[in-house]
Amino acid sequence: MFMNFDFISDEEGEIYDNVPPPRRPKLIRPRINPMDVWDEPEFFQRFRLSKATVNEILDQILPALQDSGRNDAVSPLNKLLMTLRFYATGSFFMEVGDFIGPEKSTTMRHIWTTTRAIVGLRQQHIYMPRNNEEIAQIQGRFYNMARFPRVIGVVDGTFIRIQSPGGADAETFRNRKQYFAKNIQVVGGPSLEIQNIVTRWPGSAHDQTVFNASNIAHRLQAGEWGNHWILGDTGYECRPYILVPLTAANTAAQNLYNESFVRTRQSVERLIGVWKRRFPILSTGIRITEETLEKTDFYIVACAILHNIAIRNNEPEPPVDPAVPIFPDIVVQHNAVTLNHRIAARTELIANYFTNLV
């Protein structure tokens, strides 16, 4: 028997109009195991770390990734691999989820959970020299680069692109190159490891401002590492604990100082380049909103921790991807510092050390 809908009353029509559409059945995509799908070179290209290093990291964060045991729950391994894929591409969450299985909301949640778990390893993997033995080892490796003495770190600032966060303070994130960014301070070691990182400053902040307010500056000023120093470029002021190059070298000893200085400090520039190639999200940009701005710092620190693990495991440097631009940073030079107490350490070093090398 067929119903003639021409004779349905308005009241009956309203009832039919209010009937909700049938619910879409929940889609459970098949979950692949990337460890089995790709060989080592293919895996490294996609996730930027070797299988052995991924397993090592998983062991360290496994308790934080354990799920409720639902049948369709994402495995801890796939949570980690989704996160690595996000860092390796900077893609939208939906695209990252499609790569392994979960839908967008699930992918977002698991990437954030995994990121926080990785950041929980910060004290284990990001640190300045902690004792005299480590100080001796680090200054020895720096010395072997270009015979520059008593160096325990090299500092630099770099911009990490972000999407405009919106809100009243959005313009503070626009840097001198006119794009939105965070100004990240990195202290690097001789093996391209990150010894200290500061992530909280917007792109408009000057490198010197970031350094002055940093914990590392206060520790250096307090003499925690004795008569050792770090090296910075001309964007920093010369002080007893941070040396910068001479803007004009007039003697053979001064030329030798500058030459040794540049060759030693270049390691932090190489570090930043390798770091951004390993995790291209740091170069292509992090998509955020005003509500998720605080997550940016977590993503950056997590990439720093993973970079250090890769360095200490002698992971190969990631290949250069022509599709991923690495933007050079512009150095804003300070005016010549004439306060004698700030340049006294540099003057003494040139007079008593580099003069003897000429």
Short mmCIF file of C-alpha atoms in Angstrom, two decimals:
data_model
loop_
_atom_site.label_atom_id
_atom_site.label_comp_id
_atom_site.label_asym_id
_atom_site.label_seq_id
_atom_site.Cartn_x
_atom_site.Cartn_y
_atom_site.Cartn_z
CA MET A 1 0.00 0.00 0.00
CA PHE A 2 1.36 3.42 -0.95
CA MET A 3 0.76 6.59 1.01
CA ASN A 4 -0.34 9.69 -0.91
CA PHE A 5 1.68 12.50 0.63
CA ASP A 6 -0.54 15.10 -1.11
CA PHE A 7 -3.10 14.55 1.63
CA ILE A 8 -0.77 14.98 4.64
CA SER A 9 -1.84 17.94 6.78
CA ASP A 10 0.47 20.79 7.75
CA GLU A 11 0.69 19.42 11.27
CA GLU A 12 1.72 16.01 9.99
CA GLY A 13 4.22 17.65 7.62
CA GLU A 14 5.86 19.44 10.54
CA ILE A 15 6.29 16.12 12.28
CA TYR A 16 8.07 14.70 9.26
CA ASP A 17 10.19 17.85 8.91
CA ASN A 18 11.44 17.51 12.50
CA VAL A 19 12.59 13.96 12.14
CA PRO A 20 16.42 14.07 12.57
CA PRO A 21 18.47 12.61 9.76
CA PRO A 22 19.84 9.16 10.38
CA ARG A 23 23.13 9.17 12.27
CA ARG A 24 26.20 8.47 10.22
CA PRO A 25 27.67 5.18 11.32
CA LYS A 26 30.93 5.55 13.17
CA LEU A 27 33.81 5.04 10.82
CA ILE A 28 36.62 2.89 12.17
CA ARG A 29 39.47 3.03 9.74
CA PRO A 30 41.94 0.18 9.58
CA ARG A 31 45.01 0.97 11.66
CA ILE A 32 48.29 0.29 9.97
CA ASN A 33 51.58 -0.48 11.66
CA PRO A 34 54.15 1.87 10.07
CA MET A 35 56.94 -0.20 11.57
CA ASP A 36 55.94 -3.02 9.22
CA VAL A 37 54.79 -1.00 6.22
CA TRP A 38 58.00 0.94 5.57
CA ASP A 39 61.63 -0.05 5.59
CA GLU A 40 64.17 2.00 7.58
CA PRO A 41 64.91 4.72 4.95
CA GLU A 42 61.21 5.16 4.13
CA PHE A 43 60.33 5.29 7.83
CA PHE A 44 63.05 7.85 8.54
CA GLN A 45 61.90 10.05 5.67
CA ARG A 46 58.34 10.12 6.99
CA PHE A 47 58.95 10.39 10.74
CA ARG A 48 62.48 11.95 10.85
CA LEU A 49 63.74 9.40 13.37
CA SER A 50 64.85 5.79 13.10
CA LYS A 51 62.67 2.93 14.31
CA ALA A 52 65.09 2.20 17.18
CA THR A 53 64.93 5.80 18.42
CA VAL A 54 61.13 5.85 18.14
CA ASN A 55 60.96 2.71 20.29
CA GLU A 56 63.33 4.29 22.82
CA ILE A 57 61.14 7.40 23.09
CA LEU A 58 58.01 5.27 23.33
CA ASP A 59 59.46 3.40 26.31
CA GLN A 60 60.04 6.72 28.10
CA ILE A 61 56.53 8.13 27.59
CA LEU A 62 54.46 4.92 27.47
CA PRO A 63 52.66 5.40 30.83
CA ALA A 64 51.27 8.75 29.66
CA LEU A 65 49.92 7.23 26.44
CA GLN A 66 48.09 4.24 27.87
CA ASP A 67 44.41 4.36 26.85
CA SER A 68 41.22 3.07 28.39
CA GLY A 69 41.46 -0.22 26.55
CA ARG A 70 38.61 0.31 24.06
CA ASN A 71 38.72 -1.99 21.07
CA ASP A 72 39.23 0.87 18.62
CA ALA A 73 41.71 2.78 20.79
CA VAL A 74 44.79 4.15 19.07
CA SER A 75 47.94 2.35 20.18
CA PRO A 76 50.65 4.31 22.02
CA LEU A 77 52.98 3.71 19.08
CA ASN A 78 50.55 5.25 16.60
CA LYS A 79 49.96 8.21 18.93
CA LEU A 80 53.68 8.89 18.89
CA LEU A 81 53.94 8.40 15.13
CA MET A 82 51.01 10.75 14.50
CA THR A 83 52.80 13.37 16.56
CA LEU A 84 56.09 12.86 14.73
CA ARG A 85 54.26 13.10 11.42
CA PHE A 86 52.70 16.38 12.57
CA TYR A 87 56.15 17.76 13.43
CA ALA A 88 57.55 16.45 10.15
CA THR A 89 54.92 18.12 7.97
CA GLY A 90 53.08 20.82 9.88
CA SER A 91 49.97 19.45 8.15
CA PHE A 92 46.42 19.93 9.23
CA PHE A 93 45.30 17.48 11.89
CA MET A 94 42.90 15.83 9.47
CA GLU A 95 45.71 15.03 7.04
CA VAL A 96 47.88 13.62 9.82
CA GLY A 97 45.00 11.48 11.02
CA ASP A 98 44.32 10.18 7.53
CA PHE A 99 47.94 9.06 7.38
CA ILE A 100 47.47 6.56 10.21
CA GLY A 101 43.76 6.24 10.90
CA PRO A 102 41.96 8.40 13.48
CA GLU A 103 39.60 11.26 12.70
CA LYS A 104 40.53 14.91 13.20
CA SER A 105 39.30 15.37 16.77
CA THR A 106 40.97 12.17 17.90
CA THR A 107 44.20 13.10 16.15
CA MET A 108 44.26 16.55 17.80
CA ARG A 109 43.73 15.04 21.24
CA HIS A 110 46.41 12.38 20.84
CA ILE A 111 49.00 14.81 19.42
CA TRP A 112 48.48 17.14 22.37
CA THR A 113 48.69 14.29 24.91
CA THR A 114 51.85 12.93 23.28
CA THR A 115 53.44 16.37 23.05
CA ARG A 116 52.93 16.96 26.76
CA ALA A 117 54.40 13.55 27.52
CA ILE A 118 57.51 14.36 25.47
CA VAL A 119 57.88 17.77 27.16
CA GLY A 120 57.84 15.93 30.48
CA LEU A 121 61.27 14.59 29.51
CA ARG A 122 62.79 18.08 29.31
CA GLN A 123 65.08 17.88 32.33
CA GLN A 124 66.48 14.56 31.13
CA HIS A 125 67.40 15.81 27.68
CA ILE A 126 67.90 19.61 27.72
CA TYR A 127 70.52 20.85 30.15
CA MET A 128 73.67 22.93 30.49
CA PRO A 129 76.80 21.20 31.81
CA ARG A 130 75.98 19.94 35.29
CA ASN A 131 79.38 19.20 36.79
CA ASN A 132 83.09 19.81 36.28
CA GLU A 133 83.48 16.69 34.15
CA GLU A 134 80.79 17.81 31.70
CA ILE A 135 82.22 21.34 31.63
CA ALA A 136 85.65 19.96 30.74
CA GLN A 137 84.23 17.76 28.00
CA ILE A 138 82.18 20.54 26.42
CA GLN A 139 84.86 23.21 26.52
CA GLY A 140 87.33 20.69 25.07
CA ARG A 141 85.07 19.95 22.09
CA PHE A 142 84.50 23.66 21.49
CA TYR A 143 88.25 24.29 21.73
CA ASN A 144 88.93 21.67 19.09
CA MET A 145 86.82 23.63 16.59
CA ALA A 146 89.04 26.71 16.40
CA ARG A 147 91.14 26.93 19.60
CA PHE A 148 88.72 29.28 21.39
CA PRO A 149 89.09 28.64 25.14
CA ARG A 150 86.60 28.19 27.99
CA VAL A 151 83.42 28.07 25.89
CA ILE A 152 80.47 26.10 27.31
CA GLY A 153 77.76 27.19 24.86
CA VAL A 154 76.85 29.34 21.87
CA VAL A 155 73.63 31.36 21.86
CA ASP A 156 71.40 32.55 19.07
CA GLY A 157 67.82 33.58 18.45
CA THR A 158 65.67 32.18 15.68
CA PHE A 159 62.15 32.85 14.48
CA ILE A 160 59.56 30.08 14.49
CA ARG A 161 56.66 31.01 12.22
CA ILE A 162 53.14 30.87 13.61
CA GLN A 163 49.73 31.71 12.30
CA SER A 164 48.39 35.03 13.59
CA PRO A 165 46.94 34.24 17.02
CA GLY A 166 44.37 37.01 16.73
CA GLY A 167 43.29 39.09 19.69
CA ALA A 168 44.55 42.42 21.00
CA ASP A 169 48.17 41.29 21.27
CA ALA A 170 48.50 39.71 17.84
CA GLU A 171 50.76 42.43 16.43
CA THR A 172 53.39 41.81 19.10
CA PHE A 173 54.10 38.54 17.31
CA ARG A 174 54.89 40.27 14.01
CA ASN A 175 58.68 40.29 13.66
CA ARG A 176 60.99 42.64 11.77
CA LYS A 177 60.48 40.54 8.63
CA GLN A 178 56.76 41.29 8.90
CA TYR A 179 55.46 37.80 9.55
CA PHE A 180 54.04 36.33 12.76
CA ALA A 181 56.53 34.36 14.82
CA LYS A 182 57.93 33.44 18.20
CA ASN A 183 61.51 34.55 18.95
CA ILE A 184 63.20 31.43 20.28
CA GLN A 185 66.51 31.60 22.15
CA VAL A 186 68.71 28.54 21.82
CA VAL A 187 71.99 27.78 23.59
CA GLY A 188 73.80 25.10 21.61
CA GLY A 189 76.52 22.64 22.50
CA PRO A 190 79.47 21.46 20.40
CA SER A 191 77.66 18.38 19.06
CA LEU A 192 74.64 20.40 17.82
CA GLU A 193 72.64 19.56 20.93
CA ILE A 194 70.28 22.12 22.49
CA GLN A 195 71.49 22.93 26.00
CA ASN A 196 68.90 25.57 26.86
CA ILE A 197 65.81 26.95 25.14
CA VAL A 198 63.49 29.93 25.80
CA THR A 199 60.20 29.95 23.89
CA ARG A 200 57.87 32.45 25.53
CA TRP A 201 58.73 35.64 23.62
CA PRO A 202 56.82 37.06 20.64
CA GLY A 203 58.54 37.79 17.36
CA SER A 204 58.86 41.53 18.02
CA ALA A 205 61.15 40.95 21.04
CA HIS A 206 64.85 41.69 20.53
CA ASP A 207 67.40 38.94 21.15
CA GLN A 208 69.02 40.99 23.92
CA THR A 209 65.69 41.46 25.67
CA VAL A 210 65.06 37.72 25.57
CA PHE A 211 68.54 37.01 26.91
CA ASN A 212 68.38 39.60 29.71
CA ALA A 213 65.21 38.03 31.11
CA SER A 214 66.32 34.44 30.70
CA ASN A 215 67.27 32.10 33.49
CA ILE A 216 70.50 31.21 31.69
CA ALA A 217 71.67 34.85 31.84
CA HIS A 218 71.06 35.01 35.59
CA ARG A 219 72.91 31.73 36.13
CA LEU A 220 75.88 32.97 34.10
CA GLN A 221 75.92 36.28 35.94
CA ALA A 222 75.83 34.44 39.28
CA GLY A 223 78.99 32.57 38.27
CA GLU A 224 77.49 29.07 38.17
CA TRP A 225 80.09 28.00 35.58
CA GLY A 226 83.02 29.97 36.96
CA ASN A 227 85.23 31.70 34.40
CA HIS A 228 83.59 30.03 31.40
CA TRP A 229 81.43 31.89 28.91
CA ILE A 230 79.05 31.55 26.03
CA LEU A 231 79.41 33.18 22.61
CA GLY A 232 76.80 35.35 20.91
CA ASP A 233 76.64 37.36 17.70
CA THR A 234 76.50 41.15 17.39
CA GLY A 235 72.84 41.10 18.44
CA TYR A 236 74.07 40.72 22.03
CA GLU A 237 76.05 43.00 24.31
CA CYS A 238 79.53 41.96 25.34
CA ARG A 239 79.70 41.08 29.03
CA PRO A 240 82.08 39.13 31.28
CA TYR A 241 80.09 35.92 30.71
CA ILE A 242 78.97 36.37 27.07
CA LEU A 243 81.48 37.37 24.41
CA VAL A 244 80.65 38.85 21.01
CA PRO A 245 82.84 39.53 17.96
CA LEU A 246 84.70 42.77 17.43
CA THR A 247 82.99 45.09 14.96
CA ALA A 248 86.41 46.31 13.80
CA ALA A 249 89.62 44.27 14.10
CA ASN A 250 92.78 46.39 13.92
CA THR A 251 95.50 43.98 15.02
CA ALA A 252 96.57 40.45 14.14
CA ALA A 253 95.41 39.24 17.56
CA GLN A 254 92.00 40.85 17.10
CA ASN A 255 91.66 39.29 13.65
CA LEU A 256 92.55 35.90 15.10
CA TYR A 257 89.99 36.40 17.88
CA ASN A 258 87.26 37.15 15.35
CA GLU A 259 88.22 34.27 13.10
CA SER A 260 88.27 31.77 15.96
CA PHE A 261 85.06 33.24 17.33
CA VAL A 262 83.13 32.92 14.06
CA ARG A 263 84.24 29.34 13.40
CA THR A 264 83.23 28.33 16.92
CA ARG A 265 79.88 30.12 17.00
CA GLN A 266 78.83 28.79 13.60
CA SER A 267 77.87 25.55 15.33
CA VAL A 268 74.66 27.09 16.71
CA GLU A 269 73.63 28.27 13.25
CA ARG A 270 74.18 24.77 11.93
CA LEU A 271 72.26 23.37 14.90
CA ILE A 272 69.22 25.52 14.10
CA GLY A 273 69.35 24.53 10.45
CA VAL A 274 69.49 20.81 11.26
CA TRP A 275 66.72 21.19 13.88
CA LYS A 276 64.38 22.90 11.41
CA ARG A 277 65.13 20.39 8.67
CA ARG A 278 64.46 17.52 11.03
CA PHE A 279 61.09 18.95 12.06
CA PRO A 280 59.85 21.21 9.25
CA ILE A 281 56.88 22.43 11.27
CA LEU A 282 59.44 24.80 12.83
CA SER A 283 60.08 26.35 9.42
CA THR A 284 56.81 26.11 7.55
CA GLY A 285 54.86 27.42 10.53
CA ILE A 286 52.61 26.29 13.37
CA ARG A 287 48.88 26.74 12.87
CA ILE A 288 47.30 28.10 16.03
CA THR A 289 44.46 30.21 17.37
CA GLU A 290 44.31 32.66 20.26
CA GLU A 291 43.05 29.83 22.46
CA THR A 292 45.84 27.42 21.49
CA LEU A 293 48.77 29.86 21.49
CA GLU A 294 50.22 28.31 24.64
CA LYS A 295 50.49 24.97 22.85
CA THR A 296 53.08 26.46 20.50
CA ASP A 297 55.71 26.45 23.24
CA PHE A 298 55.03 22.78 23.93
CA TYR A 299 55.43 21.83 20.26
CA ILE A 300 58.73 23.73 20.02
CA VAL A 301 60.18 22.26 23.22
CA ALA A 302 59.06 18.76 22.21
CA CYS A 303 60.92 19.15 18.90
CA ALA A 304 64.01 20.29 20.84
CA ILE A 305 63.88 17.22 23.08
CA LEU A 306 63.47 14.88 20.11
CA HIS A 307 66.33 16.63 18.32
CA ASN A 308 68.63 16.04 21.29
CA ILE A 309 67.68 12.39 21.48
CA ALA A 310 68.45 12.08 17.78
CA ILE A 311 71.84 13.80 18.21
CA ARG A 312 72.85 11.59 21.14
CA ASN A 313 71.79 8.50 19.20
CA ASN A 314 73.90 9.60 16.22
CA GLU A 315 70.86 9.75 13.97
CA PRO A 316 71.70 10.93 10.43
CA GLU A 317 70.94 14.52 9.56
CA PRO A 318 67.61 14.83 7.76
CA PRO A 319 67.81 15.46 4.03
CA VAL A 320 67.23 18.92 2.63
CA ASP A 321 63.70 19.13 1.27
CA PRO A 322 63.43 21.81 -1.47
CA ALA A 323 59.74 22.16 -0.66
CA VAL A 324 60.49 23.18 2.94
CA PRO A 325 62.06 26.65 3.15
CA ILE A 326 64.56 27.44 5.91
CA PHE A 327 64.41 31.19 6.37
CA PRO A 328 67.64 32.91 7.50
CA ASP A 329 67.45 35.15 10.53
CA ILE A 330 68.52 38.78 10.37
CA VAL A 331 71.00 39.96 12.98
CA VAL A 332 70.30 43.38 14.46
CA GLN A 333 73.67 44.76 15.49
CA HIS A 334 74.15 46.63 18.75
CA ASN A 335 75.96 49.92 18.89
CA ALA A 336 79.55 49.57 20.04
CA VAL A 337 79.71 48.95 23.78
CA THR A 338 82.13 51.35 25.44
CA LEU A 339 81.64 50.37 29.09
CA ASN A 340 85.04 48.95 30.05
CA HIS A 341 83.72 46.48 32.61
CA ARG A 342 81.59 44.81 29.94
CA ILE A 343 84.40 44.32 27.46
CA ALA A 344 87.15 43.72 30.02
CA ALA A 345 87.01 39.92 29.71
CA ARG A 346 87.22 40.09 25.91
CA THR A 347 90.07 42.61 26.00
CA GLU A 348 92.02 40.46 28.47
CA LEU A 349 91.43 37.32 26.41
CA ILE A 350 92.79 38.96 23.25
CA ALA A 351 95.78 40.43 25.06
CA ASN A 352 96.77 37.38 27.09
CA TYR A 353 95.73 34.53 24.82
CA PHE A 354 95.24 35.40 21.16
CA THR A 355 98.31 37.63 21.05
CA ASN A 356 100.39 34.58 21.97
CA LEU A 357 98.90 32.60 19.07
CA VAL A 358 99.90 35.12 16.41
#
